[in-house]
Coordinates of C-alpha atoms and ligand atoms in Angstrom, one line a residue:
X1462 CA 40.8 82.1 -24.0
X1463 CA 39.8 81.0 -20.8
X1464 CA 43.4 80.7 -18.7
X1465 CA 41.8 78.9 -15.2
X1466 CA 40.2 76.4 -17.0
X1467 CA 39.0 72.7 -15.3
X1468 CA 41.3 74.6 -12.4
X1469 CA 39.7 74.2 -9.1
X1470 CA 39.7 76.9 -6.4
X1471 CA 39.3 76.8 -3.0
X1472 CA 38.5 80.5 -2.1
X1473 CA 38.8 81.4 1.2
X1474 CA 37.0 84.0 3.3
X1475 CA 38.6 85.8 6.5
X1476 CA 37.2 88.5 8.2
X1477 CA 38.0 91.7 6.8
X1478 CA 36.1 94.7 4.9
X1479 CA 37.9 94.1 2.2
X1480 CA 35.7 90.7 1.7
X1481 CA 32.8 93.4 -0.1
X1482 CA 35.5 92.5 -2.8
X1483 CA 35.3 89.1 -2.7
X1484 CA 32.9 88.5 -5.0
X1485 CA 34.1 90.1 -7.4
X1486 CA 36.9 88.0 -7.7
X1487 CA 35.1 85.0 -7.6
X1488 CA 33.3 85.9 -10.7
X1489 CA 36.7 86.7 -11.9
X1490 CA 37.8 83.3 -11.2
X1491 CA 35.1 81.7 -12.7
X1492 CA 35.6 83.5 -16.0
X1493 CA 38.9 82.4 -16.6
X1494 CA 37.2 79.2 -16.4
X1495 CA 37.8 78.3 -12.6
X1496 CA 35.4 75.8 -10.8
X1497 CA 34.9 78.1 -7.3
X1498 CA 34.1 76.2 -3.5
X1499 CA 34.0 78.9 -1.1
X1500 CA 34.9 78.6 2.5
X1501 CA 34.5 80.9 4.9
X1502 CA 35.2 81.9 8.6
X1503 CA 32.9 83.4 11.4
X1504 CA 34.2 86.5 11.2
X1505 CA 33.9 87.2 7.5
X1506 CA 30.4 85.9 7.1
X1507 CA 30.0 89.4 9.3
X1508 CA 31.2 91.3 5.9
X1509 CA 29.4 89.5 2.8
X1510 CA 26.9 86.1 3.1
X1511 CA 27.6 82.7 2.3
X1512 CA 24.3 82.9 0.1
X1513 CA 25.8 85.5 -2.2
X1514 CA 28.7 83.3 -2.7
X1515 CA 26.6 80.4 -3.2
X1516 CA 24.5 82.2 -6.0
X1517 CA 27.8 83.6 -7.7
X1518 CA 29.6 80.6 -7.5
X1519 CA 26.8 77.6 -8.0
X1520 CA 28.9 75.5 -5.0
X1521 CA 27.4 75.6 -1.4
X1522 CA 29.4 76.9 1.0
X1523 CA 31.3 76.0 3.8
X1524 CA 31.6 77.4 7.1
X1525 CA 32.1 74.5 9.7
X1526 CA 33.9 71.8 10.2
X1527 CA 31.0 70.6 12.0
X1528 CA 29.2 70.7 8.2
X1529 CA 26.7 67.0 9.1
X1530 CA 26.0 67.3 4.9
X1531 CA 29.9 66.0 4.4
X1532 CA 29.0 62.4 3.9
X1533 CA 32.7 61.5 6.3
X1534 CA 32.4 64.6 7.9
X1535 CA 36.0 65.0 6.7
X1536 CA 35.2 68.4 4.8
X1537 CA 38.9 70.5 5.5
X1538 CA 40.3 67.1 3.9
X1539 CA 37.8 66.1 1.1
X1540 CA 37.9 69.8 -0.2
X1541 CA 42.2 70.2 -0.4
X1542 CA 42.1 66.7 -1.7
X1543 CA 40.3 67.8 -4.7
X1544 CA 41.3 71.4 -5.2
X1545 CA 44.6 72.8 -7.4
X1546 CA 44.9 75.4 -4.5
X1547 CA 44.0 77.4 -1.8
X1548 CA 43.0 81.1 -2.3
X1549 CA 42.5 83.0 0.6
X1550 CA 41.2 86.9 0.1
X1551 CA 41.2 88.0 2.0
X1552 CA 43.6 87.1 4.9
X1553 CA 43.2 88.6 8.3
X1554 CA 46.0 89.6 10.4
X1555 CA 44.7 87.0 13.3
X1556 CA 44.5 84.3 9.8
X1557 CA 48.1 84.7 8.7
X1558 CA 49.1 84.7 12.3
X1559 CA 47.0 80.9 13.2
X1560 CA 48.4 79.5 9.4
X1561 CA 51.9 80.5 10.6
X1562 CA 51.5 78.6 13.8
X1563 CA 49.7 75.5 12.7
X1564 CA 46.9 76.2 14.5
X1565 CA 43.9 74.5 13.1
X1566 CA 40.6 75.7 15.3
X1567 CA 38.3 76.1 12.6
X1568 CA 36.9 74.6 9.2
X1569 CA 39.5 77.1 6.7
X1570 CA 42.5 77.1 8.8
X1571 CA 42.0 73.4 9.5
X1572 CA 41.6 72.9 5.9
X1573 CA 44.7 74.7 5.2
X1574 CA 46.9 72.5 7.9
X1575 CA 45.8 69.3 6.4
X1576 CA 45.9 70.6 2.3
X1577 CA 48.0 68.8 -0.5
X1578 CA 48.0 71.8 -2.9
X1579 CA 49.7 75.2 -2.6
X1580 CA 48.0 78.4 -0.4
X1581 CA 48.1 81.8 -2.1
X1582 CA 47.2 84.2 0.4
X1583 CA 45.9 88.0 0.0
X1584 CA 46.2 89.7 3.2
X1585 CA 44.5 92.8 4.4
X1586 CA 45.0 94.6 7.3
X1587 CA 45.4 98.5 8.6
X1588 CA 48.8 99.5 8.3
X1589 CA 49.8 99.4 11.9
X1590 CA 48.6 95.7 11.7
X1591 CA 50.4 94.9 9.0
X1592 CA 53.8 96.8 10.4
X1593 CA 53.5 94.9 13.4
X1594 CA 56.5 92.7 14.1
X1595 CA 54.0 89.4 15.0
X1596 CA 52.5 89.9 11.6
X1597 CA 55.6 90.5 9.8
X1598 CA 56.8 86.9 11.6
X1599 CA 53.7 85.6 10.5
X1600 CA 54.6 86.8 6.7
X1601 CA 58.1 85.7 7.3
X1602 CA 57.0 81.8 8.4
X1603 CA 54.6 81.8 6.2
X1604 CA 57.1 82.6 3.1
X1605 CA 59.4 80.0 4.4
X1606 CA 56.7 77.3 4.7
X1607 CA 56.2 77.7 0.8
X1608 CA 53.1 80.0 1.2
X1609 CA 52.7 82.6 -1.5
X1610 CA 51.4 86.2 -0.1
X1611 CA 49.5 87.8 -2.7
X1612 CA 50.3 92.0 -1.4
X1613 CA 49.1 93.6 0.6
X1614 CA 49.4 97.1 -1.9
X1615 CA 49.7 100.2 0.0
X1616 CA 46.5 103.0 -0.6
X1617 CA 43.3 103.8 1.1
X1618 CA 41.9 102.1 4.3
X1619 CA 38.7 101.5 5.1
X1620 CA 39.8 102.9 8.8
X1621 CA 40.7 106.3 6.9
X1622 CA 44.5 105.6 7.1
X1623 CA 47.1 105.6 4.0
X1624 CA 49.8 102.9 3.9
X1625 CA 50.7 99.3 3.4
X1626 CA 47.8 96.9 4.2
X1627 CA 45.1 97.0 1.2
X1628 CA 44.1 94.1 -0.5
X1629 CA 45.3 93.5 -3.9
X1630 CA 42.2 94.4 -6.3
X1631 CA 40.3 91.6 -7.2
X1632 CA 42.0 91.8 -11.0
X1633 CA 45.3 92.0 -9.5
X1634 CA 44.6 88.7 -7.3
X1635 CA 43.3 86.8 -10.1
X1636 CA 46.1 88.2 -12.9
X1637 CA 48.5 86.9 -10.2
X1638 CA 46.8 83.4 -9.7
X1639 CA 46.5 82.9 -13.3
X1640 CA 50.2 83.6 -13.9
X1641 CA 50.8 80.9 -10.9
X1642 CA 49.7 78.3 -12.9
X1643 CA 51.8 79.0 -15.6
X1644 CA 54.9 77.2 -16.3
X1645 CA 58.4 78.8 -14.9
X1646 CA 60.1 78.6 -18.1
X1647 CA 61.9 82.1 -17.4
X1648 CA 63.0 81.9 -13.8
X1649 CA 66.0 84.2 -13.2
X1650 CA 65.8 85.3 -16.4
X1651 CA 65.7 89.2 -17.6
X1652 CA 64.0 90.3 -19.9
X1653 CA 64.0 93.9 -22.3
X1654 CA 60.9 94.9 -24.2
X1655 CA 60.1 98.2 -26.1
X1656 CA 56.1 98.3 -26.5
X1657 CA 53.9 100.9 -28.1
X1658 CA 54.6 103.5 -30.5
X1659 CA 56.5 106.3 -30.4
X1660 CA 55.7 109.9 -30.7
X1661 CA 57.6 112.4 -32.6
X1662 CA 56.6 116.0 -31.7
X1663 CA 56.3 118.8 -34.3
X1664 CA 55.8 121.4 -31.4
X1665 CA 54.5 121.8 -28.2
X1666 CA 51.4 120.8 -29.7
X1667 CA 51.3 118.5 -32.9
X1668 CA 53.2 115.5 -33.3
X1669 CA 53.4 112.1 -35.1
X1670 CA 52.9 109.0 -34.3
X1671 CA 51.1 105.6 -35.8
X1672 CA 48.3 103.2 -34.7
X1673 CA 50.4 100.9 -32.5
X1674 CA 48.0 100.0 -29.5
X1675 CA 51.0 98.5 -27.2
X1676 CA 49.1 95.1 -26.8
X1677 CA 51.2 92.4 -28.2
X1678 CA 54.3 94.6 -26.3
X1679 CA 52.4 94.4 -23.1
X1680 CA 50.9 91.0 -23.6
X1681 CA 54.6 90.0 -24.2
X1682 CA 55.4 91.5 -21.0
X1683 CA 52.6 89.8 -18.8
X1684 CA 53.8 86.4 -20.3
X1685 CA 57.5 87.1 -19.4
X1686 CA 56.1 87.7 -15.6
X1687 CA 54.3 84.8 -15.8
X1688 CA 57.2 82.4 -16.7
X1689 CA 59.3 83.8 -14.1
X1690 CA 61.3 86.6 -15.7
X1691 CA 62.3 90.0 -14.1
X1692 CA 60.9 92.7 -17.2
X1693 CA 61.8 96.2 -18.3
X1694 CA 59.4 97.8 -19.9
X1695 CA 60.0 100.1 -21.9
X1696 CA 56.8 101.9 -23.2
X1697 CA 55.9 104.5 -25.8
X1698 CA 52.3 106.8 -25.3
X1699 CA 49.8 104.4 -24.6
X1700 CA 47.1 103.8 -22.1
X1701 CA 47.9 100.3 -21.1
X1702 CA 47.6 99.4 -17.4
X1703 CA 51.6 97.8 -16.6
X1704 CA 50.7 94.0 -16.3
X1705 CA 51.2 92.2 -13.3
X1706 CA 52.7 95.3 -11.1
X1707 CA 52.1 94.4 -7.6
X1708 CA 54.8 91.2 -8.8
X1709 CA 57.0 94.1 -8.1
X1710 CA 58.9 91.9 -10.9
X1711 CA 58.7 94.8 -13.5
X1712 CA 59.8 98.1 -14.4
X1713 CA 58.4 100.3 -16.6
X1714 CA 59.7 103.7 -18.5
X1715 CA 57.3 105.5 -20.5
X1716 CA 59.0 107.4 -23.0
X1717 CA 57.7 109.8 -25.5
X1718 CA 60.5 109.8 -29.2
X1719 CA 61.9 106.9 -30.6
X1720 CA 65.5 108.8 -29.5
X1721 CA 63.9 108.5 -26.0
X1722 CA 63.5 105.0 -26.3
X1723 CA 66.4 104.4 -28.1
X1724 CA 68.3 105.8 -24.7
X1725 CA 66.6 104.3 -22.8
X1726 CA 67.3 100.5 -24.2
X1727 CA 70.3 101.4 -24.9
X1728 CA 71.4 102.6 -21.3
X1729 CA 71.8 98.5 -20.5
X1730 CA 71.8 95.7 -22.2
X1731 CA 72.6 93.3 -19.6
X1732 CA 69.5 91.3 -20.7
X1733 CA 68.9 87.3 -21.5
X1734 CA 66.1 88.1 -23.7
X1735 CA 65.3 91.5 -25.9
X1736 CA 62.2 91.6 -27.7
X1737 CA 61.4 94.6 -30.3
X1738 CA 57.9 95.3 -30.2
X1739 CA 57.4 98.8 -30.5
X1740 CA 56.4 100.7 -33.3
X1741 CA 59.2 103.3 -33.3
X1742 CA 58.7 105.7 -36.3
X1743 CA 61.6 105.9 -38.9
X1744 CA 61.6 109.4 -38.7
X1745 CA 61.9 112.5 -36.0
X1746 CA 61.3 116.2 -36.9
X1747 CA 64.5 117.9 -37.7
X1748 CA 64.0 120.9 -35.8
X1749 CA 60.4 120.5 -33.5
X1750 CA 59.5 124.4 -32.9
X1751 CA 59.4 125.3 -29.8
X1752 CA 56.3 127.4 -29.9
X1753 CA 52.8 126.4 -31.1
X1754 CA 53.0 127.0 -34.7
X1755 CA 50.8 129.2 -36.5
X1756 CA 48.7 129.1 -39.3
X1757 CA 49.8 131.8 -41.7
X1758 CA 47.5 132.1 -44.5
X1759 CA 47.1 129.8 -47.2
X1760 CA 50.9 128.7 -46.5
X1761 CA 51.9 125.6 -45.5
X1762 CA 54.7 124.4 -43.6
X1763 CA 57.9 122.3 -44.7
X1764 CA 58.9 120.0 -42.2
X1765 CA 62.0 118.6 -42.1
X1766 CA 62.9 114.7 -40.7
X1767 CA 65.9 113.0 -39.8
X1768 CA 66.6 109.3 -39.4
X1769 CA 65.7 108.0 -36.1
X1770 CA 68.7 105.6 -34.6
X1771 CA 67.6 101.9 -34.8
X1772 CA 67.1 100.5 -31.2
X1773 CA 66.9 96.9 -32.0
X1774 CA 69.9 96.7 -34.9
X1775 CA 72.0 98.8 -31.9
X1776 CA 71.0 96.3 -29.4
X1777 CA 71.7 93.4 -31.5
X1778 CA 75.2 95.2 -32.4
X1779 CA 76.6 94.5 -28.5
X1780 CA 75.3 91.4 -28.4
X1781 CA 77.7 88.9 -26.6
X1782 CA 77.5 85.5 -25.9
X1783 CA 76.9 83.5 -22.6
X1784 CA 77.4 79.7 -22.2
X1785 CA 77.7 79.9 -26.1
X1786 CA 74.4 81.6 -26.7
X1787 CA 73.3 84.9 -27.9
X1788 CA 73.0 87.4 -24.9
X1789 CA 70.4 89.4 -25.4
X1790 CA 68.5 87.1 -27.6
X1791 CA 67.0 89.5 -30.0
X1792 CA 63.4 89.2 -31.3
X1793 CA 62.2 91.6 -33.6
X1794 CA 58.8 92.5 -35.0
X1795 CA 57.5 93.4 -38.4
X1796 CA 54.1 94.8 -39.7
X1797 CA 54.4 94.7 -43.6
X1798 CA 51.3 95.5 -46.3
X1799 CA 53.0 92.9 -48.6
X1800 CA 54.9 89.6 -48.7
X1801 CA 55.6 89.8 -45.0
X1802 CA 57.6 86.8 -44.8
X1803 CA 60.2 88.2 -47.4
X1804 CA 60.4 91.0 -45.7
X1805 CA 60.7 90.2 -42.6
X1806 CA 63.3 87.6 -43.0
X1807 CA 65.2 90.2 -44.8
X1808 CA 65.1 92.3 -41.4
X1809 CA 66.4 89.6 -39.6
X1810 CA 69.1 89.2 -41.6
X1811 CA 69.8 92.9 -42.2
X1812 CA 69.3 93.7 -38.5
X1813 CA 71.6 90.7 -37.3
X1814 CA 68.6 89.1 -35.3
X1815 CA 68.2 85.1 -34.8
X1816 CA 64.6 85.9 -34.4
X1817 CA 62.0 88.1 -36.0
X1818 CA 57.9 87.6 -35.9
X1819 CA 55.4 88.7 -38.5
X1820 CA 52.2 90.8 -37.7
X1821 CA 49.8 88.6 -40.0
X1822 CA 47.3 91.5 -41.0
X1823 CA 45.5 93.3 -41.2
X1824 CA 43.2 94.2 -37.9
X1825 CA 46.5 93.6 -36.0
X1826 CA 46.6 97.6 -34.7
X1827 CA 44.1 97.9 -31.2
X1828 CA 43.1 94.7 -31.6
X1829 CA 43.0 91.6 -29.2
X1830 CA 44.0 89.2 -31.1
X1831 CA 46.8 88.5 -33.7
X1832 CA 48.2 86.0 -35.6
X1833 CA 51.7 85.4 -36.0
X1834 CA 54.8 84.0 -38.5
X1835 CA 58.0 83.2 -36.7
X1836 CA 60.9 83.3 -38.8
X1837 CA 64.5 82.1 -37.5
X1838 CA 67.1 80.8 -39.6
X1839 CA 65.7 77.0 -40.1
X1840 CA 62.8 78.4 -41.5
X1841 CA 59.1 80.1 -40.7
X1842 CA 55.8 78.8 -38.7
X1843 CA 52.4 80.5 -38.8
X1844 CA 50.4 80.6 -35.6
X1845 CA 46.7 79.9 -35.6
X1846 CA 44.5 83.2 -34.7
X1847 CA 44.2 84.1 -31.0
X1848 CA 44.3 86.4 -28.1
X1849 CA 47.9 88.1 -28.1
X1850 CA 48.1 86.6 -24.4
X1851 CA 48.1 83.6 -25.5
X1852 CA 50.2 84.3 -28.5
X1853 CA 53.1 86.2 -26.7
X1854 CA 52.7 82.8 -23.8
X1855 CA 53.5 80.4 -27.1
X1856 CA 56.0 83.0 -27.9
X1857 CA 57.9 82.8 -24.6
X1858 CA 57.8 79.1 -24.3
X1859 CA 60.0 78.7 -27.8
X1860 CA 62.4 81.8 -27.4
X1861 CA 62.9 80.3 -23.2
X1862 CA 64.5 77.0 -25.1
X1863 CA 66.7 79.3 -27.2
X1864 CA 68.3 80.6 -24.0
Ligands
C5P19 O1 63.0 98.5 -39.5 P1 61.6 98.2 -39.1 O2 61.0 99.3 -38.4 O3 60.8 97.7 -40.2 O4 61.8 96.9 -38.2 C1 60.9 96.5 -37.2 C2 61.6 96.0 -36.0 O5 62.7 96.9 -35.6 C3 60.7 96.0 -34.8 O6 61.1 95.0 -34.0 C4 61.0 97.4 -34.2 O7 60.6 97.4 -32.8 C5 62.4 97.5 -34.4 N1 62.8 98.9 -34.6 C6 63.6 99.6 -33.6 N2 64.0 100.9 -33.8 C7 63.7 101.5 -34.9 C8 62.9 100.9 -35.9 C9 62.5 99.6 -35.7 O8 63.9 99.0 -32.6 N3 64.1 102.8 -35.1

């Protein structure tokens, strides 16, 4: 699933060391299915060469409004005309401080005075720069003028300094652009998700847990962010980077036991949306030892379980409703080995749920893709086969109408 695609980009170039990045993300772009026209300033064609941009991208590149090959000579209008928007990555200090102003003095700042299409910016700065009061202004006008700042995440600077003023990295930039174009369905909205198994320890050493990779969870998360929402996250043991972070849109917990997770949900409610992904296992050990256990001989050990609480049939217990709708709106998940729609309606109905969505088998464990049966009370519809992205953004679009 290519999610840029038939987008055009203009990507803009300031000058900054973090252009050696640039690149990168334009390849990124272009991936996702993004045509890519580079422009770039003086001063940044002193970090990375419009010819490597021109080989990555296919496009020539721009880097004067004094360009004689624009048939008009018009170039900072011809290229906004045609362009879904304006990326610039990144954005110097001296940049956001001209764009803020109105200044036009040069082909990409021109170009972004006389645009038709939104500017996503990505500064990068040293800290002090960034701190400034000017450049704060500068972010400050810039936010009110309907400019979107992409960052700047705090880290490592190339001048040897820690703090606020790195460029996003290039995956972050283009994770964020993508979710730009997607449609706002969520705006305002919160939104509760468990994700990822859970892990049931045995003792300090040994444990339980299943094959639940955390994808569709996390997917489900990324596409929540995308349409606006504000997310907890609530994950078991998994690897998974936490989607879309630098939004600064979503919190995640990482928890370890179902019990764990079950606090942890249960802590607040005060959701529009709750969706049930995680694998939590049905049982926890009675009595986890507290030491490694030892082999002793031949002998085995007996372990004992107890019934984990149900996070999703709790949730969906204090359920109220808002503007006569369901609040939380509950969506549940279910992996069967057999008649999975039987099942899984019986779930819904058991667990007091308007909603619950069949796992379709069987690689649905680690996988990237999935496919899916909805099931609410007026009946079921199967999904074709896809990425779980672009599952769990189908997924959001028909739960956002249910709230
Ligand atoms: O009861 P079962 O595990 O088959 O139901 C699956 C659904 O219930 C999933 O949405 C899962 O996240 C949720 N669940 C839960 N807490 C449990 C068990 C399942 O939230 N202890």
């Amino acid at each position: 699933m290519q999610s840029l695609l038939n987008k055009k980009i203009v990507l803009g170039i300031s000058g900054g060391i973090a252009a050696y990045k640039t690149p990168e993300l334009a390849r990124l772009l272009m991936q996702e299915g993004a045509s890519v026209q580079v422009v770039m300033t003086e001063a940044a064609q002193q970090f990375v060469t419009p010819v490597t941009m021109q080989a990555l991208t296919g496009n020539p590149v721009y880097t004067s409004q004094w360009d004689s090959s624009i048939a008009n000579n018009m170039a900072h209008i011809e290229l906004s005309r045609s362009a879904d928007v304006i990326l610039i990555a990144p954005t110097s200090a001296d940049l956001m401080a001209k764009l803020s102003l109105g200044l036009a003095d040069d082909l990409l700042s021109t170009l972004c005075l006389a645009r038709d299409c939104p500017l996503l910016l990505a500064p990068a700065m040293n800290k002090q720069m960034w701190e400034h009061a000017a450049t704060q202004r500068s972010a400050e006008r810039l936010e009110k003028d309907g400019v979107t700042l992409l960052g700047p995440a705090s880290g490592f600077q190339a001048c040897g300094e820690v703090g606020m003023g790195r460029m996003l990295e290039p995956t972050e930039i283009a994770e964020q652009v993508i979710a730009f174009f997607q449609k706002k369905t969520l705006l305002g909205k919160k939104v509760l998700i468990t994700a990822g198994p859970t892990f049931e320890a045995i003792d300090p050493v040994r444990g339980i847990t299943n094959h639940s990779s955390g994808k569709m969870g996390f997917a489900i998360a990324r596409a929540a962010l995308e349409a606006g929402a504000q997310v907890h996250l609530i994950a078991g043991p998994c690897e998974l980077p936490t989607p879309l972070e630098t939004t600064g849109k979503i919190t995640r917990t990482n928890v370890v036991s179902a019990k764990e997770m079950h606090a942890t949900a249960l802590a607040n409610v005060d959701y529009d949306l709750f969706f049930a992904v995680a694998a939590v296992a049905d049982w926890g050990i009675a009595k986890p030892a507290k030491e490694k256990m030892k082999r002793q001989g031949a002998s085995t050990p007996t372990i004992e379980f107890v019934a984990n609480p149900d996070i999703l049939l709790d949730v969906a217990k204090l359920v109220k409703t808002k503007g006569g709708k369901p609040y939380p709106y509950c969506v549940g998940f279910a992996a069967e080995s057999t008649d999975l729609e039987k099942h899984a309606d019986e779930k819904r109905k058991r667990k007091g749920i308007p909603m619950i969505v069949g796992n379709i088998g069987p690689e649905t464990f680690g996988s990237d893709l999935n496919q899916l049966v909805i099931i609410d009370a007026s009946g079921s519809k199967k999904t074709a086969k896809a990425e779980k992205l672009h599952l769990a953004r189908q997924l959001i679009g028909l739960v956002a109408k249910k709230i």
